[in-house]
PDB file of C-alpha atoms in Angstrom:
ATOM      1  CA  MET A  34     113.154  84.091 113.017  1.00 92.00           C
ATOM      2  CA  LEU A  35     112.763  87.621 111.759  1.00 96.00           C
ATOM      3  CA  SER A  36     114.617  90.501 113.354  1.00 95.00           C
ATOM      4  CA  ARG A  37     114.958  94.158 112.466  1.00 93.00           C
ATOM      5  CA  GLU A  38     118.584  93.543 111.464  1.00 96.00           C
ATOM      6  CA  LYS A  39     117.636  90.665 109.170  1.00 97.00           C
ATOM      7  CA  LEU A  40     114.871  92.708 107.538  1.00 98.00           C
ATOM      8  CA  LEU A  41     117.136  95.709 106.987  1.00 97.00           C
ATOM      9  CA  ASN A  42     119.720  93.455 105.346  1.00 98.00           C
ATOM     10  CA  LEU A  43     117.015  92.115 103.066  1.00 98.00           C
ATOM     11  CA  LYS A  44     116.083  95.671 102.098  1.00 97.00           C
ATOM     12  CA  LYS A  45     119.613  96.197 100.844  1.00 97.00           C
ATOM     13  CA  GLN A  46     119.412  93.057  98.724  1.00 97.00           C
ATOM     14  CA  TYR A  47     116.073  94.007  97.136  1.00 98.00           C
ATOM     15  CA  MET A  48     116.562  97.743  96.634  1.00 96.00           C
ATOM     16  CA  THR A  49     115.577  97.534  92.953  1.00 97.00           C
ATOM     17  CA  ASP A  50     112.488  95.367  93.552  1.00 97.00           C
ATOM     18  CA  SER A  51     109.641  97.652  94.643  1.00 97.00           C
ATOM     19  CA  GLN A  52     107.209  94.801  95.282  1.00 97.00           C
ATOM     20  CA  SER A  53     109.635  93.033  97.600  1.00 98.00           C
ATOM     21  CA  LEU A  54     110.556  96.281  99.347  1.00 98.00           C
ATOM     22  CA  ALA A  55     106.887  96.951 100.080  1.00 98.00           C
ATOM     23  CA  LYS A  56     106.564  93.555 101.781  1.00 98.00           C
ATOM     24  CA  ILE A  57     109.690  94.087 103.846  1.00 98.00           C
ATOM     25  CA  ASP A  58     108.567  97.541 104.944  1.00 98.00           C
ATOM     26  CA  VAL A  59     105.126  96.366 106.081  1.00 98.00           C
ATOM     27  CA  VAL A  60     106.699  93.609 108.188  1.00 98.00           C
ATOM     28  CA  ILE A  61     109.156  96.071 109.743  1.00 98.00           C
ATOM     29  CA  GLN A  62     106.259  98.403 110.588  1.00 98.00           C
ATOM     30  CA  THR A  63     104.221  95.524 112.012  1.00 98.00           C
ATOM     31  CA  LEU A  64     106.975  94.314 114.318  1.00 98.00           C
ATOM     32  CA  ALA A  65     107.716  97.874 115.423  1.00 97.00           C
ATOM     33  CA  ALA A  66     104.054  98.328 116.378  1.00 98.00           C
ATOM     34  CA  LEU A  67     103.957  95.024 118.254  1.00 98.00           C
ATOM     35  CA  ASP A  68     107.065  96.054 120.207  1.00 97.00           C
ATOM     36  CA  HIS A  69     104.834  98.760 121.719  1.00 97.00           C
ATOM     37  CA  GLN A  70     101.808  96.468 122.111  1.00 97.00           C
ATOM     38  CA  GLN A  71     100.056  98.063 119.158  1.00 98.00           C
ATOM     39  CA  LEU A  72      98.416  96.298 116.237  1.00 98.00           C
ATOM     40  CA  PRO A  73      99.185  97.075 112.597  1.00 98.00           C
ATOM     41  CA  LEU A  74      96.724  99.616 111.219  1.00 98.00           C
ATOM     42  CA  HIS A  75      95.862  97.597 108.110  1.00 98.00           C
ATOM     43  CA  ARG A  76      95.810  93.958 107.105  1.00 97.00           C
ATOM     44  CA  LEU A  77      99.045  92.532 105.791  1.00 97.00           C
ATOM     45  CA  PRO A  78      99.202  91.509 102.148  1.00 95.00           C
ATOM     46  CA  ASN A  79      99.905  87.896 101.345  1.00 95.00           C
ATOM     47  CA  LEU A  80     103.637  87.954 101.908  1.00 98.00           C
ATOM     48  CA  LEU A  81     104.531  84.732 100.105  1.00 98.00           C
ATOM     49  CA  GLU A  82     104.997  84.172  96.392  1.00 96.00           C
ATOM     50  CA  ASP A  83     103.158  81.432  94.550  1.00 94.00           C
ATOM     51  CA  VAL A  84     105.022  78.878  92.467  1.00 95.00           C
ATOM     52  CA  LYS A  85     104.274  80.695  89.225  1.00 95.00           C
ATOM     53  CA  SER A  86     105.639  83.979  90.539  1.00 95.00           C
ATOM     54  CA  LEU A  87     108.776  82.357  91.914  1.00 96.00           C
ATOM     55  CA  SER A  88     109.422  80.694  88.572  1.00 97.00           C
ATOM     56  CA  ARG A  89     109.408  84.169  86.991  1.00 96.00           C
ATOM     57  CA  HIS A  90     111.399  85.736  89.853  1.00 97.00           C
ATOM     58  CA  PRO A  91     113.667  83.072  91.359  1.00 97.00           C
ATOM     59  CA  GLU A  92     115.686  85.835  93.018  1.00 97.00           C
ATOM     60  CA  ARG A  93     112.777  86.312  95.429  1.00 98.00           C
ATOM     61  CA  LEU A  94     113.140  82.846  96.948  1.00 97.00           C
ATOM     62  CA  LEU A  95     115.481  84.137  99.669  1.00 97.00           C
ATOM     63  CA  LEU A  96     112.936  86.756 100.701  1.00 98.00           C
ATOM     64  CA  ASP A  97     110.074  84.267 100.494  1.00 98.00           C
ATOM     65  CA  ASN A  98     111.860  81.912 102.877  1.00 97.00           C
ATOM     66  CA  ALA A  99     112.553  84.762 105.282  1.00 98.00           C
ATOM     67  CA  LEU A 100     108.996  86.116 105.324  1.00 98.00           C
ATOM     68  CA  ALA A 101     107.680  82.599 105.924  1.00 98.00           C
ATOM     69  CA  GLU A 102     109.257  82.985 109.381  1.00 98.00           C
ATOM     70  CA  LEU A 103     106.860  85.775 110.382  1.00 98.00           C
ATOM     71  CA  ARG A 104     104.280  83.404 111.889  1.00 97.00           C
ATOM     72  CA  GLU A 105     106.874  81.767 114.152  1.00 97.00           C
ATOM     73  CA  THR A 106     108.235  85.197 115.092  1.00 97.00           C
ATOM     74  CA  LEU A 107     104.774  86.381 116.149  1.00 97.00           C
ATOM     75  CA  ILE A 108     104.253  83.288 118.285  1.00 96.00           C
ATOM     76  CA  VAL A 109     107.657  83.061 119.926  1.00 95.00           C
ATOM     77  CA  ASN A 110     108.420  86.754 120.418  1.00 96.00           C
ATOM     78  CA  TYR A 111     104.940  88.166 121.008  1.00 96.00           C
ATOM     79  CA  GLY A 112     102.717  85.248 122.008  1.00 95.00           C
ATOM     80  CA  LEU A 113     100.390  85.979 119.079  1.00 97.00           C
ATOM     81  CA  TRP A 114      99.035  83.131 116.980  1.00 95.00           C
ATOM     82  CA  PHE A 115      96.506  85.399 115.285  1.00 95.00           C
ATOM     83  CA  LEU A 116      97.238  88.914 113.998  1.00 97.00           C
ATOM     84  CA  PRO A 117      94.271  91.288 113.930  1.00 98.00           C
ATOM     85  CA  ASN A 118      94.597  94.828 112.610  1.00 98.00           C
ATOM     86  CA  THR A 119      92.970  98.118 113.579  1.00 98.00           C
ATOM     87  CA  ASP A 120      90.692  98.250 110.522  1.00 98.00           C
ATOM     88  CA  TRP A 121      89.339  94.797 111.330  1.00 98.00           C
ATOM     89  CA  VAL A 122      88.914  95.613 115.019  1.00 98.00           C
ATOM     90  CA  LYS A 123      86.722  98.567 114.003  1.00 98.00           C
ATOM     91  CA  ASP A 124      84.663  96.260 111.770  1.00 98.00           C
ATOM     92  CA  LEU A 125      84.203  93.842 114.669  1.00 98.00           C
ATOM     93  CA  ALA A 126      83.151  96.633 117.049  1.00 97.00           C
ATOM     94  CA  ARG A 127      80.599  97.924 114.528  1.00 96.00           C
ATOM     95  CA  PHE A 128      79.272  94.407 113.973  1.00 96.00           C
ATOM     96  CA  ALA A 129      78.854  93.909 117.724  1.00 96.00           C
ATOM     97  CA  GLY A 130      77.120  97.233 118.247  1.00 95.00           C
ATOM     98  CA  PRO A 131      76.199  97.739 121.917  1.00 93.00           C
ATOM     99  CA  ARG A 132      76.702  94.096 122.820  1.00 95.00           C
ATOM    100  CA  PRO A 133      79.766  93.211 124.890  1.00 96.00           C
ATOM    101  CA  ILE A 134      82.429  90.928 123.439  1.00 98.00           C
ATOM    102  CA  VAL A 135      83.989  87.990 125.270  1.00 98.00           C
ATOM    103  CA  GLU A 136      87.313  86.883 123.810  1.00 98.00           C
ATOM    104  CA  LEU A 137      87.703  83.171 124.537  1.00 98.00           C
ATOM    105  CA  MET A 138      91.140  81.549 124.711  1.00 97.00           C
ATOM    106  CA  ALA A 139      92.421  85.111 124.501  1.00 97.00           C
ATOM    107  CA  GLY A 140      96.106  84.416 125.029  1.00 94.00           C
ATOM    108  CA  ASN A 141      97.870  87.754 125.278  1.00 96.00           C
ATOM    109  CA  ALA A 142      94.534  89.466 124.563  1.00 97.00           C
ATOM    110  CA  ALA A 143      95.826  91.802 121.866  1.00 98.00           C
ATOM    111  CA  LEU A 144      92.360  91.848 120.346  1.00 98.00           C
ATOM    112  CA  SER A 145      90.674  92.715 123.642  1.00 98.00           C
ATOM    113  CA  ALA A 146      93.163  95.512 124.260  1.00 98.00           C
ATOM    114  CA  ALA A 147      92.455  96.960 120.814  1.00 98.00           C
ATOM    115  CA  LEU A 148      88.687  96.750 121.370  1.00 98.00           C
ATOM    116  CA  GLU A 149      89.072  98.532 124.705  1.00 98.00           C
ATOM    117  CA  ALA A 150      91.013 101.265 122.926  1.00 97.00           C
ATOM    118  CA  GLN A 151      87.953 101.675 120.672  1.00 94.00           C
ATOM    119  CA  GLY A 152      85.809 102.114 123.792  1.00 96.00           C
ATOM    120  CA  HIS A 153      84.115  98.730 123.457  1.00 97.00           C
ATOM    121  CA  VAL A 154      83.071  96.629 126.445  1.00 96.00           C
ATOM    122  CA  VAL A 155      85.130  93.441 126.312  1.00 98.00           C
ATOM    123  CA  LYS A 156      86.243  90.622 128.584  1.00 98.00           C
ATOM    124  CA  ALA A 157      89.285  88.475 127.829  1.00 98.00           C
ATOM    125  CA  VAL A 158      89.452  84.961 129.273  1.00 98.00           C
ATOM    126  CA  ASP A 159      92.165  82.326 129.060  1.00 96.00           C
ATOM    127  CA  ASN A 160      93.297  79.511 131.315  1.00 93.00           C
ATOM    128  CA  LEU A 161      96.849  80.948 130.912  1.00 89.00           C
ATOM    129  CA  ASP A 162      98.317  77.454 130.795  1.00 87.00           C
ATOM    130  CA  TRP A 163     100.743  77.761 127.930  1.00 87.00           C
ATOM    131  CA  SER A 164     102.997  74.855 128.912  1.00 75.00           C
ATOM    132  CA  GLY A 165     104.192  72.848 125.943  1.00 80.00           C
ATOM    133  CA  GLN A 166     103.558  75.661 123.465  1.00 84.00           C
ATOM    134  CA  ASP A 167     106.134  77.526 121.405  1.00 83.00           C
ATOM    135  CA  ASN A 168     105.695  80.482 123.748  1.00 87.00           C
ATOM    136  CA  GLU A 169     105.155  79.396 127.365  1.00 84.00           C
ATOM    137  CA  HIS A 170     105.045  82.827 129.011  1.00 86.00           C
ATOM    138  CA  PRO A 171     101.937  84.961 128.465  1.00 90.00           C
ATOM    139  CA  VAL A 172     102.394  88.728 128.718  1.00 94.00           C
ATOM    140  CA  PRO A 173      98.824  90.031 128.366  1.00 96.00           C
ATOM    141  CA  TRP A 174      98.180  93.413 126.749  1.00 98.00           C
ATOM    142  CA  THR A 175      95.206  93.931 129.056  1.00 98.00           C
ATOM    143  CA  THR A 176      93.517  92.182 131.978  1.00 98.00           C
ATOM    144  CA  VAL A 177      92.817  88.519 131.314  1.00 97.00           C
ATOM    145  CA  SER A 178      90.494  86.522 133.561  1.00 97.00           C
ATOM    146  CA  LYS A 179      92.042  83.144 134.302  1.00 96.00           C
ATOM    147  CA  GLN A 180      89.145  80.944 133.312  1.00 96.00           C
ATOM    148  CA  ALA A 181      88.330  78.010 131.062  1.00 97.00           C
ATOM    149  CA  ALA A 182      86.516  79.082 127.905  1.00 98.00           C
ATOM    150  CA  LEU A 183      83.398  76.943 128.478  1.00 98.00           C
ATOM    151  CA  THR A 184      83.089  78.197 132.046  1.00 98.00           C
ATOM    152  CA  ALA A 185      83.265  81.778 130.777  1.00 97.00           C
ATOM    153  CA  VAL A 186      80.541  81.098 128.207  1.00 98.00           C
ATOM    154  CA  LYS A 187      78.198  79.655 130.826  1.00 97.00           C
ATOM    155  CA  GLU A 188      78.855  82.512 133.251  1.00 96.00           C
ATOM    156  CA  SER A 189      78.370  85.183 130.581  1.00 95.00           C
ATOM    157  CA  LEU A 190      75.049  83.735 129.468  1.00 94.00           C
ATOM    158  CA  ARG A 191      73.788  83.499 133.056  1.00 92.00           C
ATOM    159  CA  LYS A 192      74.550  87.183 133.579  1.00 88.00           C
ATOM    160  CA  ALA A 193      72.794  88.313 130.395  1.00 83.00           C
ATOM    161  CA  ASP A 194      69.416  89.868 131.239  1.00 76.00           C
ATOM    162  CA  ASP A 195      67.843  88.967 127.884  1.00 75.00           C
ATOM    163  CA  PRO A 196      68.912  87.622 124.480  1.00 68.00           C
ATOM    164  CA  ASN A 197      69.630  91.158 123.218  1.00 70.00           C
ATOM    165  CA  SER A 198      72.234  91.688 125.936  1.00 79.00           C
ATOM    166  CA  GLN A 199      74.036  88.422 125.274  1.00 90.00           C
ATOM    167  CA  PRO A 200      77.705  88.889 124.497  1.00 96.00           C
ATOM    168  CA  ILE A 201      79.334  88.067 121.217  1.00 97.00           C
ATOM    169  CA  PHE A 202      81.899  85.324 121.717  1.00 98.00           C
ATOM    170  CA  VAL A 203      85.129  85.505 119.718  1.00 98.00           C
ATOM    171  CA  MET A 204      87.456  82.528 119.510  1.00 98.00           C
ATOM    172  CA  ALA A 205      90.639  82.911 117.455  1.00 98.00           C
ATOM    173  CA  TRP A 206      93.064  80.126 116.663  1.00 97.00           C
ATOM    174  CA  ALA A 207      91.632  77.557 119.059  1.00 97.00           C
ATOM    175  CA  PRO A 208      94.066  74.631 119.432  1.00 94.00           C
ATOM    176  CA  ASP A 209      93.661  71.443 117.431  1.00 95.00           C
ATOM    177  CA  THR A 210      94.808  69.348 120.417  1.00 93.00           C
ATOM    178  CA  ASN A 211      91.475  69.204 122.253  1.00 95.00           C
ATOM    179  CA  ASP A 212      87.748  69.557 121.578  1.00 97.00           C
ATOM    180  CA  ASP A 213      87.056  72.570 123.791  1.00 97.00           C
ATOM    181  CA  ASP A 214      85.760  74.459 120.750  1.00 98.00           C
ATOM    182  CA  TRP A 215      83.230  71.706 119.993  1.00 98.00           C
ATOM    183  CA  GLN A 216      82.096  71.634 123.640  1.00 98.00           C
ATOM    184  CA  ILE A 217      81.479  75.385 123.508  1.00 98.00           C
ATOM    185  CA  LEU A 218      79.464  75.117 120.302  1.00 98.00           C
ATOM    186  CA  GLN A 219      77.405  72.242 121.712  1.00 98.00           C
ATOM    187  CA  TYR A 220      76.621  74.230 124.844  1.00 98.00           C
ATOM    188  CA  LEU A 221      75.574  77.337 122.910  1.00 97.00           C
ATOM    189  CA  ARG A 222      73.279  75.252 120.727  1.00 97.00           C
ATOM    190  CA  SER A 223      71.764  73.560 123.787  1.00 97.00           C
ATOM    191  CA  GLN A 224      70.489  76.891 125.130  1.00 93.00           C
ATOM    192  CA  SER A 225      67.798  77.057 122.440  1.00 85.00           C
ATOM    193  CA  GLN A 226      68.266  80.757 121.846  1.00 87.00           C
ATOM    194  CA  PRO A 227      70.190  82.788 119.259  1.00 91.00           C
ATOM    195  CA  PHE A 228      73.894  83.217 119.842  1.00 95.00           C
ATOM    196  CA  HIS A 229      76.831  84.863 118.103  1.00 96.00           C
ATOM    197  CA  LEU A 230      80.090  82.929 117.925  1.00 98.00           C
ATOM    198  CA  ILE A 231      82.871  84.336 115.750  1.00 98.00           C
ATOM    199  CA  VAL A 232      85.703  81.942 114.999  1.00 98.00           C
ATOM    200  CA  ILE A 233      88.965  82.831 113.303  1.00 98.00           C
ATOM    201  CA  GLY A 234      90.741  79.752 112.050  1.00 98.00           C
ATOM    202  CA  GLU A 235      91.801  77.549 109.171  1.00 98.00           C
ATOM    203  CA  LYS A 236      89.079  75.056 108.287  1.00 98.00           C
ATOM    204  CA  ASN A 237      90.392  71.497 108.537  1.00 97.00           C
ATOM    205  CA  GLY A 238      93.874  72.908 108.927  1.00 97.00           C
ATOM    206  CA  ALA A 239      96.118  74.387 111.598  1.00 96.00           C
ATOM    207  CA  THR A 240      93.412  75.370 114.091  1.00 98.00           C
ATOM    208  CA  ASN A 241      90.460  73.904 115.969  1.00 98.00           C
ATOM    209  CA  SER A 242      89.393  70.319 116.459  1.00 98.00           C
ATOM    210  CA  LYS A 243      88.418  67.987 113.637  1.00 98.00           C
ATOM    211  CA  GLN A 244      84.963  67.482 115.143  1.00 98.00           C
ATOM    212  CA  PHE A 245      84.364  71.218 115.365  1.00 98.00           C
ATOM    213  CA  TRP A 246      84.915  71.651 111.633  1.00 98.00           C
ATOM    214  CA  GLN A 247      82.772  68.619 110.887  1.00 98.00           C
ATOM    215  CA  GLU A 248      79.840  69.851 112.957  1.00 98.00           C
ATOM    216  CA  ALA A 249      80.016  73.659 112.671  1.00 98.00           C
ATOM    217  CA  ASP A 250      77.609  75.503 110.412  1.00 98.00           C
ATOM    218  CA  LEU A 251      79.856  78.201 108.957  1.00 98.00           C
ATOM    219  CA  GLU A 252      78.884  81.570 107.517  1.00 98.00           C
ATOM    220  CA  LEU A 253      81.296  83.896 105.728  1.00 97.00           C
ATOM    221  CA  ASN A 254      80.319  87.406 106.729  1.00 96.00           C
ATOM    222  CA  ASP A 255      81.469  90.105 104.295  1.00 95.00           C
ATOM    223  CA  VAL A 256      81.837  92.795 106.958  1.00 95.00           C
ATOM    224  CA  LEU A 257      84.038  90.625 109.163  1.00 97.00           C
ATOM    225  CA  ASN A 258      86.252  89.511 106.289  1.00 96.00           C
ATOM    226  CA  GLN A 259      86.757  92.748 104.352  1.00 96.00           C
ATOM    227  CA  HIS A 260      89.849  93.711 106.380  1.00 98.00           C
ATOM    228  CA  TYR A 261      91.100  90.265 107.344  1.00 97.00           C
ATOM    229  CA  ARG A 262      93.076  88.025 104.997  1.00 95.00           C
ATOM    230  CA  ALA A 263      95.700  85.328 105.376  1.00 96.00           C
ATOM    231  CA  PHE A 264      99.261  86.627 105.112  1.00 97.00           C
ATOM    232  CA  ASP A 265     101.051  83.282 104.690  1.00 97.00           C
ATOM    233  CA  MET A 266     100.337  79.671 103.771  1.00 96.00           C
ATOM    234  CA  ILE A 267      97.853  79.220 106.639  1.00 97.00           C
ATOM    235  CA  GLN A 268      94.480  80.227 105.221  1.00 96.00           C
ATOM    236  CA  ASP A 269      92.729  81.437 108.361  1.00 97.00           C
ATOM    237  CA  THR A 270      89.350  83.058 107.837  1.00 97.00           C
ATOM    238  CA  VAL A 271      86.675  84.774 109.952  1.00 98.00           C
ATOM    239  CA  TYR A 272      83.506  82.714 110.357  1.00 98.00           C
ATOM    240  CA  LEU A 273      80.169  83.231 112.021  1.00 98.00           C
ATOM    241  CA  VAL A 274      79.368  79.829 113.501  1.00 98.00           C
ATOM    242  CA  HIS A 275      75.835  78.560 114.003  1.00 97.00           C
TER     243      HIS A 275
END
């Protein structure tokens, strides 16, 4: 896994490679921010080289292998499977407008904490059962209601006075080990009224259930994707789901 010491040693090895140094520096800054429960200000670049680039710069293979460990470092050390940034959080808050946001399967609720810092009304929910995961000990950045995601959806919709006051539901990196995401989508559709469900995940990849991806009607929204990009081999994307 990545540590400050390992990254500083890599800086010494790549002192004459400005492109590599820039990648190392942004990861150092990101981990330093997370140490203080703060998100990076901007989205990370894609940290990994493609095959063509590595064939031209084989000396970068050592760095490429090291930076590929960032995802595991985020999960194990910080309990973060998904890494938002401040620019993207602002985009999300603007997209939501006056509507509250409910972060489903929130985990350590880094996103909810950042939205609260922007003055947005947000509720984070998670069942907080992390047993069997790479990080089994949640340390939430803000208050998390211990609640199943589908239960939270039903409760939030019951409390909404009218369709215009309905919350926006955000679900990032839902597990691929159950179909909770599909159950949530089915329930929202069954209500016969407009809904907003934002999903951050890798289609037919590392996140979400197979049935969810088969059944979901996905929309790529430019506003919600302008400051969010994959930083490694997992191509997670922001979708509006209908």
